[in-house]
PDB file of C-alpha atoms in Angstrom:
ATOM      1  CA  UNK A   5     174.874 130.284  95.490  1.00 61.00           C
ATOM      2  CA  UNK A   6     173.473 132.838  97.957  1.00 68.00           C
ATOM      3  CA  UNK A   7     169.938 132.260  96.594  1.00 70.00           C
ATOM      4  CA  UNK A   8     170.421 128.496  97.043  1.00 68.00           C
ATOM      5  CA  UNK A   9     171.310 129.001 100.763  1.00 68.00           C
ATOM      6  CA  UNK A  10     168.410 131.409 101.250  1.00 72.00           C
ATOM      7  CA  UNK A  11     165.936 128.859  99.848  1.00 76.00           C
ATOM      8  CA  UNK A  12     167.462 126.005 101.902  1.00 82.00           C
ATOM      9  CA  UNK A  13     167.447 128.074 105.122  1.00 85.00           C
ATOM     10  CA  UNK A  14     163.864 129.152 104.408  1.00 82.00           C
ATOM     11  CA  UNK A  15     162.773 125.518 103.781  1.00 85.00           C
ATOM     12  CA  UNK A  16     164.657 124.363 106.904  1.00 86.00           C
ATOM     13  CA  UNK A  17     162.911 127.013 109.056  1.00 87.00           C
ATOM     14  CA  UNK A  18     159.484 126.072 107.692  1.00 89.00           C
ATOM     15  CA  UNK A  19     160.090 122.361 108.357  1.00 91.00           C
ATOM     16  CA  UNK A  20     161.540 123.135 111.798  1.00 91.00           C
ATOM     17  CA  UNK A  21     158.515 125.251 112.884  1.00 90.00           C
ATOM     18  CA  UNK A  22     156.037 122.724 111.477  1.00 90.00           C
ATOM     19  CA  UNK A  23     157.878 120.002 113.424  1.00 89.00           C
ATOM     20  CA  UNK A  24     157.593 122.036 116.637  1.00 90.00           C
ATOM     21  CA  UNK A  25     153.851 122.534 116.067  1.00 90.00           C
ATOM     22  CA  UNK A  26     153.314 118.809 115.464  1.00 87.00           C
ATOM     23  CA  UNK A  27     155.327 118.052 118.608  1.00 84.00           C
ATOM     24  CA  UNK A  28     153.243 120.510 120.683  1.00 85.00           C
ATOM     25  CA  UNK A  29     149.995 119.169 119.218  1.00 84.00           C
ATOM     26  CA  UNK A  30     150.706 115.538 120.113  1.00 80.00           C
ATOM     27  CA  UNK A  31     152.105 116.152 123.604  1.00 78.00           C
ATOM     28  CA  UNK A  32     149.480 118.706 124.607  1.00 77.00           C
ATOM     29  CA  UNK A  33     146.499 116.416 123.968  1.00 71.00           C
ATOM     30  CA  UNK A  34     144.334 115.232 126.881  1.00 64.00           C
ATOM     31  CA  UNK A  35     143.800 111.499 126.977  1.00 61.00           C
ATOM     32  CA  UNK A  36     140.620 110.626 125.083  1.00 53.00           C
ATOM     33  CA  UNK A  37     140.316 107.229 126.731  1.00 55.00           C
ATOM     34  CA  UNK A  38     139.495 108.651 130.193  1.00 55.00           C
ATOM     35  CA  UNK A  39     136.852 106.505 131.902  1.00 53.00           C
ATOM     36  CA  UNK A  40     134.051 108.879 132.905  1.00 50.00           C
ATOM     37  CA  UNK A  41     132.181 106.220 134.923  1.00 52.00           C
ATOM     38  CA  UNK A  42     135.010 106.315 137.508  1.00 54.00           C
ATOM     39  CA  UNK A  43     134.736 110.076 138.014  1.00 54.00           C
ATOM     40  CA  UNK A  44     133.324 111.188 141.346  1.00 58.00           C
ATOM     41  CA  UNK A  45     129.819 112.614 141.173  1.00 63.00           C
ATOM     42  CA  UNK A  46     127.954 114.391 143.929  1.00 64.00           C
ATOM     43  CA  UNK A  47     124.615 116.172 144.249  1.00 72.00           C
ATOM     44  CA  UNK A  48     123.680 118.537 147.083  1.00 76.00           C
ATOM     45  CA  UNK A  49     120.251 118.625 148.770  1.00 81.00           C
ATOM     46  CA  UNK A  50     119.227 115.412 147.077  1.00 73.00           C
ATOM     47  CA  UNK A  51     115.832 113.724 147.259  1.00 80.00           C
ATOM     48  CA  UNK A  52     114.540 110.910 145.067  1.00 78.00           C
ATOM     49  CA  UNK A  53     112.335 107.856 144.878  1.00 78.00           C
ATOM     50  CA  UNK A  54     114.010 104.511 144.197  1.00 77.00           C
ATOM     51  CA  UNK A  55     112.203 101.419 142.960  1.00 74.00           C
ATOM     52  CA  UNK A  56     113.791  98.236 144.300  1.00 72.00           C
ATOM     53  CA  UNK A  57     112.830  94.583 144.664  1.00 70.00           C
ATOM     54  CA  UNK A  58     111.383  95.296 148.100  1.00 67.00           C
ATOM     55  CA  UNK A  59     109.241  98.224 146.908  1.00 76.00           C
ATOM     56  CA  UNK A  60     109.474 101.980 146.616  1.00 81.00           C
ATOM     57  CA  UNK A  61     111.963 103.785 148.864  1.00 83.00           C
ATOM     58  CA  UNK A  62     112.342 107.525 149.182  1.00 88.00           C
ATOM     59  CA  UNK A  63     115.902 108.668 149.884  1.00 87.00           C
ATOM     60  CA  UNK A  64     117.283 112.088 150.633  1.00 88.00           C
ATOM     61  CA  UNK A  65     120.460 113.704 151.859  1.00 90.00           C
ATOM     62  CA  UNK A  66     122.369 116.947 152.228  1.00 90.00           C
ATOM     63  CA  UNK A  67     124.849 115.549 149.725  1.00 88.00           C
ATOM     64  CA  UNK A  68     124.764 112.378 147.612  1.00 86.00           C
ATOM     65  CA  UNK A  69     128.044 110.924 146.380  1.00 88.00           C
ATOM     66  CA  UNK A  70     128.241 108.238 143.734  1.00 85.00           C
ATOM     67  CA  UNK A  71     131.062 105.876 144.686  1.00 85.00           C
ATOM     68  CA  UNK A  72     130.571 103.637 141.629  1.00 85.00           C
ATOM     69  CA  UNK A  73     127.684 102.096 139.714  1.00 82.00           C
ATOM     70  CA  UNK A  74     126.827  99.803 142.645  1.00 87.00           C
ATOM     71  CA  UNK A  75     127.391 102.067 145.682  1.00 89.00           C
ATOM     72  CA  UNK A  76     126.161 105.499 146.765  1.00 89.00           C
ATOM     73  CA  UNK A  77     126.879 107.480 149.887  1.00 90.00           C
ATOM     74  CA  UNK A  78     124.397 109.847 151.557  1.00 90.00           C
ATOM     75  CA  UNK A  79     126.607 112.397 153.303  1.00 90.00           C
ATOM     76  CA  UNK A  80     125.325 114.558 156.134  1.00 90.00           C
ATOM     77  CA  UNK A  81     121.753 114.389 157.443  1.00 93.00           C
ATOM     78  CA  UNK A  82     120.017 111.698 155.447  1.00 92.00           C
ATOM     79  CA  UNK A  83     116.851 109.632 155.364  1.00 91.00           C
ATOM     80  CA  UNK A  84     115.371 106.439 153.936  1.00 90.00           C
ATOM     81  CA  UNK A  85     111.585 106.019 153.891  1.00 90.00           C
ATOM     82  CA  UNK A  86     109.250 103.297 152.684  1.00 87.00           C
ATOM     83  CA  UNK A  87     105.850 101.888 153.695  1.00 87.00           C
ATOM     84  CA  UNK A  88     107.393  99.914 156.611  1.00 85.00           C
ATOM     85  CA  UNK A  89     109.749 102.421 158.251  1.00 88.00           C
ATOM     86  CA  UNK A  90     111.471 105.804 158.179  1.00 91.00           C
ATOM     87  CA  UNK A  91     115.180 106.001 158.989  1.00 92.00           C
ATOM     88  CA  UNK A  92     116.726 109.365 159.832  1.00 94.00           C
ATOM     89  CA  UNK A  93     120.473 109.546 160.365  1.00 93.00           C
ATOM     90  CA  UNK A  94     123.783 110.709 159.000  1.00 93.00           C
ATOM     91  CA  UNK A  95     126.319 109.358 156.520  1.00 92.00           C
ATOM     92  CA  UNK A  96     124.375 106.394 155.153  1.00 93.00           C
ATOM     93  CA  UNK A  97     125.999 104.140 152.574  1.00 93.00           C
ATOM     94  CA  UNK A  98     123.871 102.071 150.204  1.00 91.00           C
ATOM     95  CA  UNK A  99     124.879  99.000 148.173  1.00 91.00           C
ATOM     96  CA  UNK A 100     122.363  99.133 145.336  1.00 84.00           C
ATOM     97  CA  UNK A 101     122.609  95.571 144.013  1.00 85.00           C
ATOM     98  CA  UNK A 102     122.378  93.866 147.422  1.00 87.00           C
ATOM     99  CA  UNK A 103     119.957  96.541 148.755  1.00 87.00           C
ATOM    100  CA  UNK A 104     121.994  96.913 151.920  1.00 90.00           C
ATOM    101  CA  UNK A 105     122.179 100.251 153.711  1.00 92.00           C
ATOM    102  CA  UNK A 106     124.181 101.056 156.837  1.00 93.00           C
ATOM    103  CA  UNK A 107     125.566 103.817 159.014  1.00 94.00           C
ATOM    104  CA  UNK A 108     127.799 103.983 162.071  1.00 94.00           C
ATOM    105  CA  UNK A 109     126.282 107.287 163.204  1.00 94.00           C
ATOM    106  CA  UNK A 110     123.228 107.735 165.443  1.00 94.00           C
ATOM    107  CA  UNK A 111     119.913 106.951 163.767  1.00 95.00           C
ATOM    108  CA  UNK A 112     116.236 107.397 164.518  1.00 95.00           C
ATOM    109  CA  UNK A 113     113.848 104.806 163.129  1.00 93.00           C
ATOM    110  CA  UNK A 114     110.075 105.283 163.053  1.00 93.00           C
ATOM    111  CA  UNK A 115     107.598 102.541 162.277  1.00 89.00           C
ATOM    112  CA  UNK A 116     104.000 101.639 163.154  1.00 89.00           C
ATOM    113  CA  UNK A 117     104.986 100.423 166.646  1.00 91.00           C
ATOM    114  CA  UNK A 118     107.089 103.356 167.806  1.00 93.00           C
ATOM    115  CA  UNK A 119     110.394 105.188 167.698  1.00 94.00           C
ATOM    116  CA  UNK A 120     113.809 103.553 167.973  1.00 94.00           C
ATOM    117  CA  UNK A 121     117.098 105.373 168.631  1.00 95.00           C
ATOM    118  CA  UNK A 122     120.435 103.605 168.043  1.00 95.00           C
ATOM    119  CA  UNK A 123     124.140 104.318 167.537  1.00 95.00           C
ATOM    120  CA  UNK A 124     124.108 102.805 164.049  1.00 94.00           C
ATOM    121  CA  UNK A 125     122.237 100.352 161.844  1.00 94.00           C
ATOM    122  CA  UNK A 126     122.510  97.888 158.979  1.00 94.00           C
ATOM    123  CA  UNK A 127     119.462  97.178 156.830  1.00 90.00           C
ATOM    124  CA  UNK A 128     119.173  94.109 154.588  1.00 89.00           C
ATOM    125  CA  UNK A 129     116.145  95.322 152.642  1.00 84.00           C
ATOM    126  CA  UNK A 130     115.775  92.189 150.469  1.00 82.00           C
ATOM    127  CA  UNK A 131     115.534  89.980 153.544  1.00 85.00           C
ATOM    128  CA  UNK A 132     113.528  92.440 155.672  1.00 82.00           C
ATOM    129  CA  UNK A 133     116.193  92.343 158.419  1.00 87.00           C
ATOM    130  CA  UNK A 134     117.461  95.448 160.202  1.00 90.00           C
ATOM    131  CA  UNK A 135     120.176  95.276 162.876  1.00 92.00           C
ATOM    132  CA  UNK A 136     121.192  98.062 165.239  1.00 93.00           C
ATOM    133  CA  UNK A 137     124.528  98.935 166.827  1.00 92.00           C
ATOM    134  CA  UNK A 138     125.424 100.303 170.231  1.00 92.00           C
ATOM    135  CA  UNK A 139     122.908 101.533 172.757  1.00 92.00           C
ATOM    136  CA  UNK A 140     119.331 101.060 171.506  1.00 93.00           C
ATOM    137  CA  UNK A 141     116.239 102.757 172.953  1.00 93.00           C
ATOM    138  CA  UNK A 142     112.699 101.934 171.811  1.00 92.00           C
ATOM    139  CA  UNK A 143     109.684 104.051 172.672  1.00 92.00           C
ATOM    140  CA  UNK A 144     106.276 102.414 172.078  1.00 90.00           C
ATOM    141  CA  UNK A 145     103.479 104.545 170.620  1.00 79.00           C
ATOM    142  CA  UNK A 146     100.307 104.540 172.742  1.00 65.00           C
TER     143      UNK A 146
END
């Protein structure tokens, strides 16, 4: 009878500890269905060339943040350059599909006619339209 209880207690302990390990295994797992495309991504001291419908644009920034697949944010001192203009400013957001870039911080725009300073801008690159916000100063090159 004592051997019978020893074997039953031993079997019970083995099953109990295996049950605890299975419990720990299932509740300690990280979710495998995590969507990595929604994770924040950033790159410091970024510079690249982007090919768009309107041509080649060089972009750069102290820090680039990917908001999602359609939007990026150039944080800190940033620039956009192409054959038509050069925009130097801060905190520029870019909508990639619509090719719209904008900033509410002071910008400096250089083109073949001169230098323009403004309090912000919005650039519709597909349409070739650029609007400026706040006080705007334009200095003509001689």
